[in-house]
Structure formats: C-alpha cells, structure tokens
Amino acid sequence: MLNTIFPTELSEGWTIIYIDDIIICSDSWSLHLERLARVLHKAAEVNIKISLKKCNFGFEELKALGHIVSGLSLGIDKNKVAAVSLKPIPQKKKEMISFLGFDSYYRQHLKDFEILAKSIYRICDQKTVFGMTQERMKAYEKIRKALTEAPLLLMPDWNIKFRLYIDACGDELGEALHQVQIMDDKPTEGAVCYISRQIKPTEARYGASQMECLFLVWALEELHYYLDGSAFEVIADCNSVK
C-alpha cells in the first residue's frame, strides 16, 4: 500500500519502504528536513497515522531487518547474534535447521559460508540420522564464531570500480566483491558482499580452468544488481580466466 502512495519518493532513491516502515535517507540535515516534511505532508493527505514513539529522527545509523545500516556500511545486529549464541547446541534436526536458516540470512557477511556449513547441511537431510560428530561440532563452532566476527560490509559506491575475487576451492565456489573506498582520508579496500555455493556432481569433473570460468559466470549472474552497467575487474588464480 505505501509503495503506491510514495512512488516518486521511491523512484528518486532516497525512500525505502518495508511493509509499514518508512526510511528516509539524506546527505545533509537541511535536505533531510525537506524530505521528511514532504513524506509527512503526503501521509497526512491520505490520512496515514504515524506513531511518534515508534519514530527515530536524524540518526547516522539505524537497525533494520537484523542489520545495522549507515551511509557507509552494513553490519549484523549483534543483539540478534548474541541471542542465538546463547542457545544450547542443537540436539534435534529441527533445531539445527533453524540455526542454519538464521546463519544463511547473514551469508553475504560470511566468507565461504557454504564451506563452513557443508557438514552441517548433511545432517539436515531427511535420510541422515542426526548426530553431532567432532567434524560437525567444529563446523558449528566456526559458524558461530564467524557470525560474531563478521566484518562490516561497504555500501557500494557506483562511481568506483568493483573488484571481483573468484576462487574454486575443492568442491565449493567462493567469491568476494570488493571496492577501494576512502576511509579516514586513506584508500581502504573492503568487502561489499560474499557469495558461495557447493559444486554440483556434474560440475565436479571440470578442470581447473573450466571451474574458474564456471564460477565467473555464476558470480556475474548472482551479483548482476551490483555489476550490470558498472566497471569491475576480475581477480583469479587461473591464467585462462585472466
């Protein structure tokens, strides 16, 4: 409903709407007040009621959908992670599936998530008897640690070239999309997002060069919303890809 009320604000790119939440983004306080007045005026015109106690104004960062969002970076809400970390080790398949679902939501923050979670995925299969072996316990602890230590992701700057790192490791594909942005007056390279997946049985027969090419094509498809129309360079170990 709100999308139909604020189509212009959405198309201009400074308004974000999720269900009944409205987020207004601005580069300056004066512009922010102008945009806020515009949204409130339009809301009043269609008799939308807004609860003042649920509103936050003028913050440089905010919590949204389990993330800490600012104009520079995207981080994981540590309160969400702490709540999961305090839970006991899963003793049932259903509990482990729930744990993996939570982790998967933040997979863009976790380098090589599929590699970390590989042995955990296996015990979630219906044909597999649930049991926490030493290997699975290590994987479980590594994932929990990765969540607590997950880096802030850079907000993409569409005027800066992306760096796409690709790596086919064993039976998994891992990739990192980076940019070099100015932080504290110094050029600093950081991750914009991570993606990974396991290799399919038919792909396991590929040679090294074929595997790197496979991953490059897959990465371009997965990250099209970053890379379509953007300048980027591909960084790979395989000479055929270079």
XYZ file of N, CA and C in Angstrom:
726
model
N 0.820 -1.210 0.000
C 0.000 0.000 0.000
C 0.856 1.264 0.000
N 1.844 1.326 0.898
C 2.675 2.523 0.985
C 3.444 2.772 -0.303
N 3.785 1.703 -1.017
C 4.512 1.866 -2.279
C 3.712 2.672 -3.291
N 2.397 2.526 -3.259
C 1.555 3.256 -4.208
C 1.357 4.710 -3.795
N 1.605 5.021 -2.537
C 1.440 6.395 -2.043
C 2.698 7.226 -2.281
N 3.860 6.562 -2.249
C 5.126 7.291 -2.393
C 5.936 6.809 -3.603
N 5.328 6.704 -4.793
C 6.078 6.191 -5.947
C 7.223 7.103 -6.375
N 7.000 8.416 -6.315
C 8.047 9.362 -6.724
C 9.229 9.314 -5.774
N 8.925 9.288 -4.479
C 9.989 9.248 -3.468
C 10.820 7.961 -3.596
N 10.144 6.872 -3.911
C 10.847 5.600 -4.102
C 11.717 5.628 -5.356
N 11.180 6.174 -6.437
C 11.923 6.207 -7.701
C 13.134 7.125 -7.624
N 13.077 8.135 -6.758
C 14.209 9.053 -6.593
C 15.314 8.446 -5.735
N 15.026 7.300 -5.092
C 16.062 6.541 -4.413
C 16.403 6.942 -2.995
N 15.676 7.871 -2.392
C 16.004 8.281 -1.024
C 14.979 7.800 0.002
N 13.978 7.066 -0.457
C 12.975 6.494 0.439
C 12.988 4.972 0.314
N 12.974 4.302 1.453
C 12.909 2.838 1.497
C 11.672 2.449 2.295
N 10.861 1.565 1.744
C 9.637 1.132 2.419
C 9.658 -0.379 2.572
N 9.408 -0.833 3.794
C 9.271 -2.267 4.055
C 8.028 -2.463 4.919
N 6.998 -3.043 4.325
C 5.687 -3.249 4.954
C 5.148 -1.892 5.427
N 5.218 -1.598 6.739
C 4.700 -0.308 7.210
C 5.808 0.586 7.773
N 7.051 0.275 7.441
C 8.181 1.108 7.867
C 8.653 1.982 6.713
N 8.957 3.244 7.017
C 9.470 4.180 6.020
C 10.830 4.691 6.493
N 11.834 4.549 5.657
C 13.173 5.054 5.956
C 13.513 6.140 4.945
N 13.940 7.290 5.448
C 14.304 8.426 4.600
C 15.811 8.645 4.704
N 16.488 8.697 3.573
C 17.950 8.851 3.542
C 18.318 10.205 2.938
N 19.293 10.875 3.545
C 19.720 12.192 3.064
C 21.199 12.400 3.330
N 21.806 13.308 2.561
C 23.225 13.627 2.723
C 23.464 14.805 3.656
N 22.422 15.566 3.963
C 22.574 16.721 4.851
C 21.321 16.880 5.699
N 21.461 17.604 6.818
C 20.327 17.795 7.721
C 19.226 18.630 7.082
N 19.613 19.685 6.356
C 18.612 20.545 5.716
C 17.816 19.766 4.673
N 18.517 18.948 3.887
C 17.827 18.131 2.889
C 16.946 17.095 3.565
N 17.410 16.569 4.687
C 16.634 15.566 5.414
C 15.315 16.159 5.917
N 15.372 17.364 6.460
C 14.152 18.022 6.940
C 13.180 18.275 5.794
N 13.727 18.653 4.653
C 12.887 18.901 3.476
C 12.177 17.621 3.031
N 12.916 16.529 2.993
C 12.331 15.254 2.571
C 11.358 14.717 3.617
N 11.685 14.890 4.872
C 10.792 14.455 5.944
C 9.458 15.184 5.856
N 9.511 16.500 5.642
C 8.283 17.294 5.516
C 7.461 16.829 4.320
N 8.138 16.503 3.245
C 7.452 16.040 2.034
C 6.712 14.729 2.282
N 7.369 13.784 2.964
C 6.744 12.494 3.262
C 5.590 12.661 4.246
N 5.788 13.449 5.287
C 4.736 13.652 6.288
C 3.526 14.357 5.685
N 3.779 15.306 4.810
C 2.670 16.019 4.161
C 1.847 15.062 3.302
N 2.531 14.220 2.550
C 1.810 13.270 1.695
C 1.058 12.248 2.542
N 1.660 11.831 3.679
C 0.985 10.889 4.576
C -0.278 11.503 5.157
N -0.205 12.781 5.504
C -1.371 13.473 6.067
C -2.483 13.597 5.036
N -2.116 13.777 3.790
C -3.110 13.928 2.724
C -3.985 12.688 2.575
N -3.410 11.510 2.833
C -4.174 10.264 2.687
C -4.563 9.689 4.051
N -4.420 10.517 5.083
C -4.867 10.170 6.442
C -4.127 8.966 7.030
N -2.820 8.882 6.770
C -1.998 7.846 7.395
C -1.599 8.316 8.786
N -1.836 7.490 9.787
C -1.476 7.838 11.162
C -0.077 7.288 11.475
N 0.753 8.128 12.074
C 2.129 7.764 12.412
C 2.319 7.868 13.919
N 2.835 6.798 14.529
C 3.080 6.785 15.970
C 4.427 7.443 16.265
N 4.411 8.561 16.983
C 5.632 9.304 17.269
C 6.624 8.474 18.084
N 6.121 7.658 19.010
C 7.021 6.877 19.866
C 7.755 5.778 19.097
N 7.273 5.464 17.906
C 7.945 4.459 17.080
C 8.874 5.087 16.040
N 8.975 6.421 16.068
C 9.790 7.130 15.083
C 11.172 7.468 15.639
N 12.156 7.487 14.768
C 13.513 7.939 15.091
C 13.930 8.953 14.038
N 14.468 10.078 14.477
C 14.813 11.147 13.548
C 16.301 11.508 13.652
N 16.920 11.723 12.503
C 18.263 12.284 12.460
C 19.395 11.378 12.889
N 19.254 10.079 12.735
C 20.312 9.151 13.140
C 21.250 8.859 11.964
N 22.540 8.730 12.265
C 23.513 8.383 11.231
C 23.481 6.891 10.908
N 22.968 6.084 11.833
C 22.788 4.663 11.579
C 21.529 4.182 12.276
N 20.985 3.078 11.797
C 19.750 2.548 12.378
C 19.718 1.037 12.249
N 18.829 0.426 13.044
C 18.613 -1.012 12.966
C 17.453 -1.287 12.023
N 17.679 -2.195 11.096
C 16.624 -2.555 10.149
C 16.813 -4.000 9.708
N 15.789 -4.807 9.917
C 15.776 -6.199 9.451
C 17.015 -6.974 9.902
N 17.383 -6.787 11.163
C 18.501 -7.542 11.713
C 19.869 -7.008 11.340
N 19.923 -5.814 10.762
C 21.184 -5.207 10.361
C 21.354 -3.834 11.010
N 22.603 -3.393 11.087
C 22.926 -2.023 11.459
C 23.326 -1.321 10.169
N 22.541 -0.332 9.765
C 22.719 0.309 8.465
C 23.170 1.750 8.651
N 24.206 2.135 7.908
C 24.633 3.530 7.875
C 24.891 3.904 6.424
N 25.280 5.132 6.189
C 25.569 5.553 4.828
C 26.853 4.960 4.286
N 27.679 4.390 5.185
C 28.977 3.858 4.784
C 29.043 2.342 4.783
N 28.284 1.705 5.668
C 28.466 0.263 5.837
C 27.182 -0.442 6.256
N 27.243 -1.765 6.165
C 26.144 -2.633 6.577
C 26.710 -3.681 7.524
N 26.186 -3.732 8.749
C 26.676 -4.685 9.735
C 25.559 -5.557 10.278
N 25.933 -6.614 10.972
C 24.970 -7.507 11.610
C 24.591 -6.942 12.970
N 23.313 -6.993 13.291
C 22.847 -6.586 14.618
C 23.363 -7.602 15.637
N 24.323 -7.194 16.443
C 24.970 -8.111 17.383
C 23.997 -8.652 18.434
N 22.935 -7.917 18.723
C 21.938 -8.418 19.676
C 21.257 -9.676 19.143
N 21.021 -9.697 17.828
C 20.415 -10.882 17.206
C 21.364 -12.076 17.298
N 22.641 -11.812 17.029
C 23.643 -12.879 17.071
C 23.818 -13.393 18.492
N 23.839 -12.475 19.460
C 24.023 -12.871 20.861
C 22.906 -13.796 21.320
N 21.682 -13.500 20.883
C 20.538 -14.325 21.284
C 20.692 -15.756 20.789
N 21.217 -15.916 19.582
C 21.419 -17.254 19.019
C 22.627 -17.934 19.660
N 23.685 -17.160 19.921
C 24.906 -17.723 20.508
C 24.669 -18.267 21.911
N 23.699 -17.692 22.620
C 23.410 -18.132 23.985
C 22.587 -19.417 24.033
N 22.025 -19.788 22.889
C 21.228 -21.015 22.855
C 22.138 -22.239 22.968
N 21.654 -23.323 23.561
C 22.469 -24.547 23.654
C 22.702 -25.165 22.279
N 23.668 -26.047 22.200
C 23.965 -26.742 20.945
C 22.731 -27.524 20.495
N 22.333 -27.396 19.232
C 21.145 -28.112 18.748
C 21.225 -29.614 19.003
N 20.137 -30.162 19.511
C 20.059 -31.598 19.806
C 19.110 -32.327 18.864
N 18.424 -31.569 18.025
C 17.475 -32.154 17.087
C 17.696 -31.550 15.706
N 17.265 -32.288 14.692
C 17.411 -31.828 13.319
C 16.671 -30.509 13.098
N 15.488 -30.375 13.682
C 14.700 -29.158 13.530
C 15.440 -27.950 14.101
N 16.109 -28.143 15.230
C 16.865 -27.052 15.856
C 18.056 -26.645 14.990
N 18.710 -27.624 14.374
C 19.850 -27.318 13.515
C 19.403 -26.612 12.237
N 18.265 -27.014 11.696
C 17.727 -26.351 10.504
C 17.424 -24.888 10.822
N 16.879 -24.639 12.008
C 16.600 -23.270 12.436
C 17.892 -22.463 12.549
N 18.934 -23.084 13.113
C 20.235 -22.422 13.249
C 20.811 -22.077 11.878
N 20.746 -23.020 10.941
C 21.263 -22.780 9.597
C 20.470 -21.702 8.871
N 19.164 -21.679 9.099
C 18.330 -20.657 8.479
C 18.729 -19.265 8.932
N 19.014 -19.131 10.230
C 19.464 -17.847 10.773
C 20.805 -17.454 10.159
N 21.737 -18.388 10.102
C 23.063 -18.106 9.544
C 22.976 -17.726 8.071
N 22.137 -18.451 7.348
C 22.015 -18.220 5.916
C 21.500 -16.818 5.613
N 20.693 -16.273 6.512
C 20.179 -14.913 6.331
C 21.328 -13.907 6.264
N 22.414 -14.204 6.968
C 23.565 -13.300 7.012
C 24.727 -13.796 6.149
N 24.459 -14.676 5.213
C 25.533 -15.309 4.452
C 26.352 -14.309 3.646
N 25.779 -13.176 3.261
C 26.557 -12.195 2.500
C 27.694 -11.598 3.329
N 27.600 -11.732 4.670
C 28.656 -11.255 5.566
C 29.722 -12.320 5.830
N 29.447 -13.566 5.467
C 30.295 -14.690 5.872
C 31.078 -15.242 4.690
N 32.376 -15.071 4.723
C 33.226 -15.577 3.649
C 33.198 -17.111 3.642
N 32.983 -17.677 2.463
C 32.965 -19.140 2.278
C 31.950 -19.824 3.193
N 30.763 -19.268 3.286
C 29.735 -19.832 4.163
C 29.426 -21.280 3.813
N 29.338 -21.584 2.518
C 28.999 -22.947 2.099
C 30.063 -23.952 2.547
N 31.320 -23.529 2.567
C 32.394 -24.415 3.028
C 32.247 -24.675 4.523
N 31.952 -23.619 5.270
C 31.788 -23.756 6.717
C 30.611 -24.662 7.070
N 29.533 -24.530 6.299
C 28.282 -25.212 6.658
C 28.102 -26.571 5.991
N 29.060 -27.003 5.205
C 28.890 -28.219 4.410
C 28.493 -29.431 5.247
N 29.246 -29.722 6.304
C 28.959 -30.916 7.112
C 27.667 -30.764 7.910
N 27.287 -29.521 8.216
C 26.037 -29.270 8.942
C 24.835 -29.517 8.037
N 24.972 -29.130 6.768
C 23.887 -29.364 5.818
C 23.556 -30.855 5.727
N 24.580 -31.682 5.806
C 24.375 -33.127 5.620
C 23.440 -33.719 6.672
N 23.575 -33.286 7.929
C 22.728 -33.887 8.971
C 21.313 -33.324 8.953
N 21.077 -32.327 8.102
C 19.715 -31.798 7.971
C 18.936 -32.529 6.889
N 19.633 -33.403 6.160
C 18.964 -34.203 5.139
C 18.030 -35.210 5.809
N 16.861 -35.424 5.209
C 15.860 -36.333 5.788
C 16.371 -37.764 5.914
N 17.292 -38.169 5.034
C 17.782 -39.546 5.042
C 18.944 -39.754 6.014
N 19.423 -38.669 6.624
C 20.581 -38.760 7.516
C 20.143 -38.771 8.975
N 20.719 -39.677 9.745
C 20.443 -39.730 11.182
C 21.182 -38.583 11.867
N 20.469 -37.836 12.698
C 21.075 -36.680 13.360
C 22.124 -37.136 14.373
N 23.270 -36.473 14.326
C 24.332 -36.772 15.287
C 25.444 -35.754 15.158
N 25.893 -35.185 16.281
C 26.929 -34.158 16.264
C 28.304 -34.804 16.432
N 28.930 -35.118 15.298
C 30.282 -35.662 15.317
C 31.281 -34.547 15.617
N 32.537 -34.918 15.793
C 33.577 -33.923 16.069
C 33.705 -32.938 14.907
N 33.620 -33.448 13.678
C 33.701 -32.590 12.497
C 32.552 -31.584 12.475
N 31.350 -32.048 12.795
C 30.181 -31.169 12.778
C 30.227 -30.155 13.913
N 30.750 -30.554 15.062
C 30.894 -29.617 16.173
C 31.864 -28.496 15.802
N 32.953 -28.865 15.120
C 33.918 -27.852 14.690
C 33.271 -26.878 13.708
N 32.492 -27.428 12.775
C 31.806 -26.579 11.798
C 30.805 -25.660 12.483
N 30.068 -26.212 13.437
C 29.078 -25.430 14.188
C 29.755 -24.271 14.923
N 30.869 -24.541 15.588
C 31.586 -23.503 16.334
C 32.200 -22.468 15.394
N 32.683 -22.909 14.240
C 33.257 -21.976 13.270
C 32.204 -21.006 12.747
N 31.000 -21.522 12.504
C 29.926 -20.657 12.018
C 29.534 -19.648 13.088
N 29.403 -20.097 14.326
C 29.061 -19.178 15.419
C 30.134 -18.095 15.569
N 31.395 -18.500 15.454
C 32.488 -17.535 15.565
C 32.470 -16.555 14.396
N 32.210 -17.073 13.192
C 32.161 -16.215 12.005
C 31.067 -15.165 12.131
N 29.939 -15.549 12.724
C 28.847 -14.594 12.919
C 29.249 -13.470 13.866
N 29.916 -13.812 14.947
C 30.292 -12.801 15.940
C 31.419 -11.906 15.438
N 32.215 -12.411 14.495
C 33.354 -11.645 13.984
C 33.117 -11.121 12.568
N 31.898 -11.226 12.076
C 31.602 -10.820 10.696
C 31.952 -9.351 10.474
N 32.652 -9.042 9.384
C 33.058 -7.658 9.133
C 31.897 -6.793 8.660
N 32.070 -5.498 8.817
C 31.129 -4.568 8.210
C 31.305 -4.631 6.699
N 30.208 -4.605 5.973
C 30.265 -4.574 4.519
C 30.143 -3.134 4.042
N 30.941 -2.786 3.044
C 30.881 -1.437 2.497
C 29.596 -1.241 1.706
N 29.019 -0.061 1.820
C 27.939 0.302 0.920
C 28.553 0.562 -0.455
N 28.003 -0.005 -1.515
C 28.619 0.170 -2.836
C 28.594 1.620 -3.292
N 29.709 2.056 -3.853
C 29.808 3.373 -4.483
C 29.825 3.132 -5.981
N 28.764 3.545 -6.655
C 28.602 3.214 -8.070
C 29.569 3.984 -8.964
N 30.312 4.925 -8.407
C 31.302 5.671 -9.181
C 32.699 5.054 -9.083
N 32.823 3.968 -8.322
C 34.112 3.320 -8.107
C 34.084 1.910 -8.700
N 35.189 1.524 -9.304
C 35.298 0.186 -9.896
C 35.220 -0.898 -8.805
N 34.505 -1.976 -9.101
C 34.439 -3.133 -8.202
C 35.615 -4.079 -8.483
N 35.974 -4.859 -7.472
C 36.941 -5.937 -7.632
C 36.246 -7.256 -7.305
N 36.211 -8.149 -8.273
C 35.548 -9.437 -8.103
C 36.605 -10.527 -7.941
N 36.736 -11.046 -6.732
C 37.694 -12.118 -6.449
C 36.985 -13.463 -6.589
N 37.522 -14.356 -7.402
C 36.898 -15.662 -7.575
C 37.889 -16.757 -7.199
N 37.350 -17.825 -6.595
C 38.198 -18.925 -6.136
C 37.390 -20.210 -6.094
N 37.797 -21.185 -6.896
C 37.186 -22.517 -6.853
C 38.060 -23.380 -5.961
N 37.530 -23.754 -4.810
C 38.305 -24.493 -3.810
C 37.639 -25.844 -3.552
N 38.302 -26.941 -4.003
C 37.733 -28.262 -3.765
C 36.387 -28.402 -4.455
N 35.349 -28.679 -3.679
C 34.015 -28.816 -4.258
C 33.111 -27.655 -3.859
N 33.716 -26.491 -3.607
C 32.942 -25.293 -3.306
C 33.437 -24.123 -4.149
N 32.544 -23.184 -4.391
C 32.875 -21.955 -5.095
C 32.741 -20.801 -4.114
N 33.769 -19.964 -4.034
C 33.713 -18.829 -3.121
C 34.102 -17.554 -3.837
N 33.452 -16.465 -3.487
C 33.698 -15.203 -4.190
C 33.522 -14.040 -3.238
N 34.299 -13.000 -3.473
C 34.172 -11.773 -2.681
C 34.135 -10.584 -3.625
N 33.180 -9.699 -3.415
C 33.082 -8.464 -4.192
C 33.601 -7.328 -3.323
N 34.643 -6.661 -3.792
C 35.303 -5.615 -3.016
C 35.239 -4.268 -3.730
N 35.545 -3.219 -2.984
C 35.812 -1.896 -3.524
C 36.910 -1.242 -2.693
N 37.619 -0.311 -3.309
C 38.570 0.525 -2.577
C 37.915 1.887 -2.396
N 37.571 2.219 -1.166
C 36.917 3.482 -0.857
C 37.790 4.298 0.090
N 37.534 5.598 0.142
C 38.294 6.485 1.016
C 37.715 6.422 2.426
N 38.513 5.952 3.369
C 38.132 5.876 4.776
C 39.181 6.617 5.605
N 38.744 7.611 6.375
C 39.681 8.409 7.182
C 40.791 8.983 6.310
N 40.382 9.490 5.141
C 41.304 10.140 4.194
C 42.332 9.185 3.588
N 42.103 7.879 3.698
C 43.020 6.904 3.117
C 42.239 5.899 2.269
N 42.794 5.488 1.114
C 42.126 4.448 0.325
C 42.172 3.110 1.060
N 41.012 2.530 1.277
C 40.913 1.278 2.029
C 40.060 0.282 1.258
N 40.570 -0.938 1.108
C 39.800 -1.974 0.417
C 38.974 -2.774 1.414
N 37.720 -3.015 1.059
C 36.844 -3.795 1.925
C 35.814 -4.546 1.111
N 35.159 -5.504 1.746
C 34.163 -6.336 1.065
C 32.824 -5.622 0.974
N 32.173 -5.773 -0.155
C 30.796 -5.319 -0.338
C 29.846 -6.475 -0.045
N 30.221 -7.682 -0.442
C 29.450 -8.880 -0.092
C 30.247 -10.131 -0.454
N 29.821 -11.244 0.126
C 30.407 -12.555 -0.178
C 29.307 -13.466 -0.716
N 29.670 -14.345 -1.637
C 28.751 -15.396 -2.073
C 29.539 -16.700 -2.184
N 28.846 -17.817 -2.060
C 29.491 -19.125 -2.205
C 28.423 -20.171 -2.471
N 28.826 -21.274 -3.025
C 27.919 -22.414 -3.210
C 28.733 -23.676 -3.385
N 28.072 -24.825 -3.210
C 28.728 -26.110 -3.425
C 28.632 -26.496 -4.902
N 29.600 -27.250 -5.346
C 29.639 -27.682 -6.737
C 28.702 -28.868 -6.939
N 27.988 -28.868 -8.052
C 27.085 -29.967 -8.380
C 27.900 -31.174 -8.851
N 27.338 -32.391 -8.706
C 28.075 -33.602 -9.115
C 28.573 -33.548 -10.558
N 27.763 -33.015 -11.460
C 28.174 -32.949 -12.867
C 29.311 -31.954 -13.085
N 29.432 -30.971 -12.190
C 30.480 -29.955 -12.318
C 31.808 -30.416 -11.717
N 31.751 -31.463 -10.885
C 32.951 -31.933 -10.185
C 34.002 -32.477 -11.149
N 33.585 -32.811 -12.380
C 34.520 -33.362 -13.370
C 35.276 -32.270 -14.125
N 34.918 -31.019 -13.898
C 35.553 -29.917 -14.621
C 37.021 -29.776 -14.217
N 37.839 -29.326 -15.170
C 39.222 -28.994 -14.867
C 39.305 -27.637 -14.178
N 40.515 -27.249 -13.793
C 40.707 -26.011 -13.032
C 40.227 -24.786 -13.805
N 40.597 -24.696 -15.084
C 40.206 -23.526 -15.873
C 38.699 -23.489 -16.097
N 38.094 -24.669 -16.366
C 36.642 -24.728 -16.535
C 35.922 -24.328 -15.251
N 36.477 -24.767 -14.119
C 35.854 -24.462 -12.835
C 35.871 -22.963 -12.553
N 36.990 -22.310 -12.833
C 37.084 -20.870 -12.620
C 36.113 -20.129 -13.540
N 36.012 -20.587 -14.794
C 35.080 -19.955 -15.735
C 33.633 -20.163 -15.298
N 33.343 -21.378 -14.806
C 32.004 -21.663 -14.282
C 31.658 -20.687 -13.172
N 32.596 -20.509 -12.261
C 32.319 -19.641 -11.130
C 32.186 -18.196 -11.554
N 32.986 -17.765 -12.528
C 32.880 -16.391 -13.012
C 31.494 -16.126 -13.571
N 30.993 -17.053 -14.402
C 29.650 -16.892 -14.974
C 28.604 -16.868 -13.868
N 28.726 -17.796 -12.904
C 27.758 -17.844 -11.799
C 27.801 -16.568 -10.970
N 29.013 -16.071 -10.699
C 29.158 -14.851 -9.901
C 28.543 -13.652 -10.612
N 28.741 -13.557 -11.914
C 28.168 -12.446 -12.678
C 26.645 -12.483 -12.638
N 26.079 -13.685 -12.668
C 24.620 -13.816 -12.585
C 24.119 -13.463 -11.187
N 24.806 -13.963 -10.156
C 24.379 -13.719 -8.780
C 24.516 -12.251 -8.383
N 25.511 -11.588 -8.909
C 25.815 -10.213 -8.497
C 25.436 -9.195 -9.562
N 24.503 -9.553 -10.423
C 24.156 -8.664 -11.532
C 23.659 -7.305 -11.058
N 23.001 -7.270 -9.888
C 22.474 -5.999 -9.394
C 23.586 -5.057 -8.946
N 24.788 -5.578 -8.737
C 25.957 -4.732 -8.479
C 26.720 -4.427 -9.770
N 26.856 -5.435 -10.628
C 27.813 -5.354 -11.729
C 27.228 -4.897 -13.055
N 25.925 -5.063 -13.270
C 25.328 -4.618 -14.531
C 25.526 -3.112 -14.692
N 26.207 -2.723 -15.752
C 26.436 -1.309 -16.014
C 27.541 -0.691 -15.182
N 28.237 -1.500 -14.366
C 29.304 -0.981 -13.507
C 30.670 -1.440 -14.018
N 31.688 -0.642 -13.734
C 33.059 -1.033 -14.062
C 33.567 -1.993 -12.991
N 34.214 -3.074 -13.414
C 34.771 -4.011 -12.439
C 35.934 -4.782 -13.058
N 36.798 -5.288 -12.205
C 37.893 -6.144 -12.641
C 37.769 -7.491 -11.948
N 38.178 -8.548 -12.634
C 38.118 -9.903 -12.092
C 39.522 -10.321 -11.667
N 39.633 -10.813 -10.439
C 40.917 -11.260 -9.904
C 40.813 -12.754 -9.623
N 41.608 -13.552 -10.353
C 41.534 -15.014 -10.238
C 42.933 -15.606 -10.293
N 43.059 -16.832 -9.772
C 44.343 -17.533 -9.805
C 44.605 -18.171 -11.165
N 43.521 -18.508 -11.843
C 43.632 -19.260 -13.096
C 44.019 -18.336 -14.259
N 45.078 -18.691 -15.001
C 45.554 -17.859 -16.104
C 44.549 -17.774 -17.241
N 43.767 -18.846 -17.455
C 42.806 -18.839 -18.557
C 41.717 -17.806 -18.336
N 41.354 -17.570 -17.070
C 40.354 -16.550 -16.762
C 40.950 -15.165 -16.961
N 42.220 -14.997 -16.579
C 42.895 -13.711 -16.762
C 42.985 -13.349 -18.230
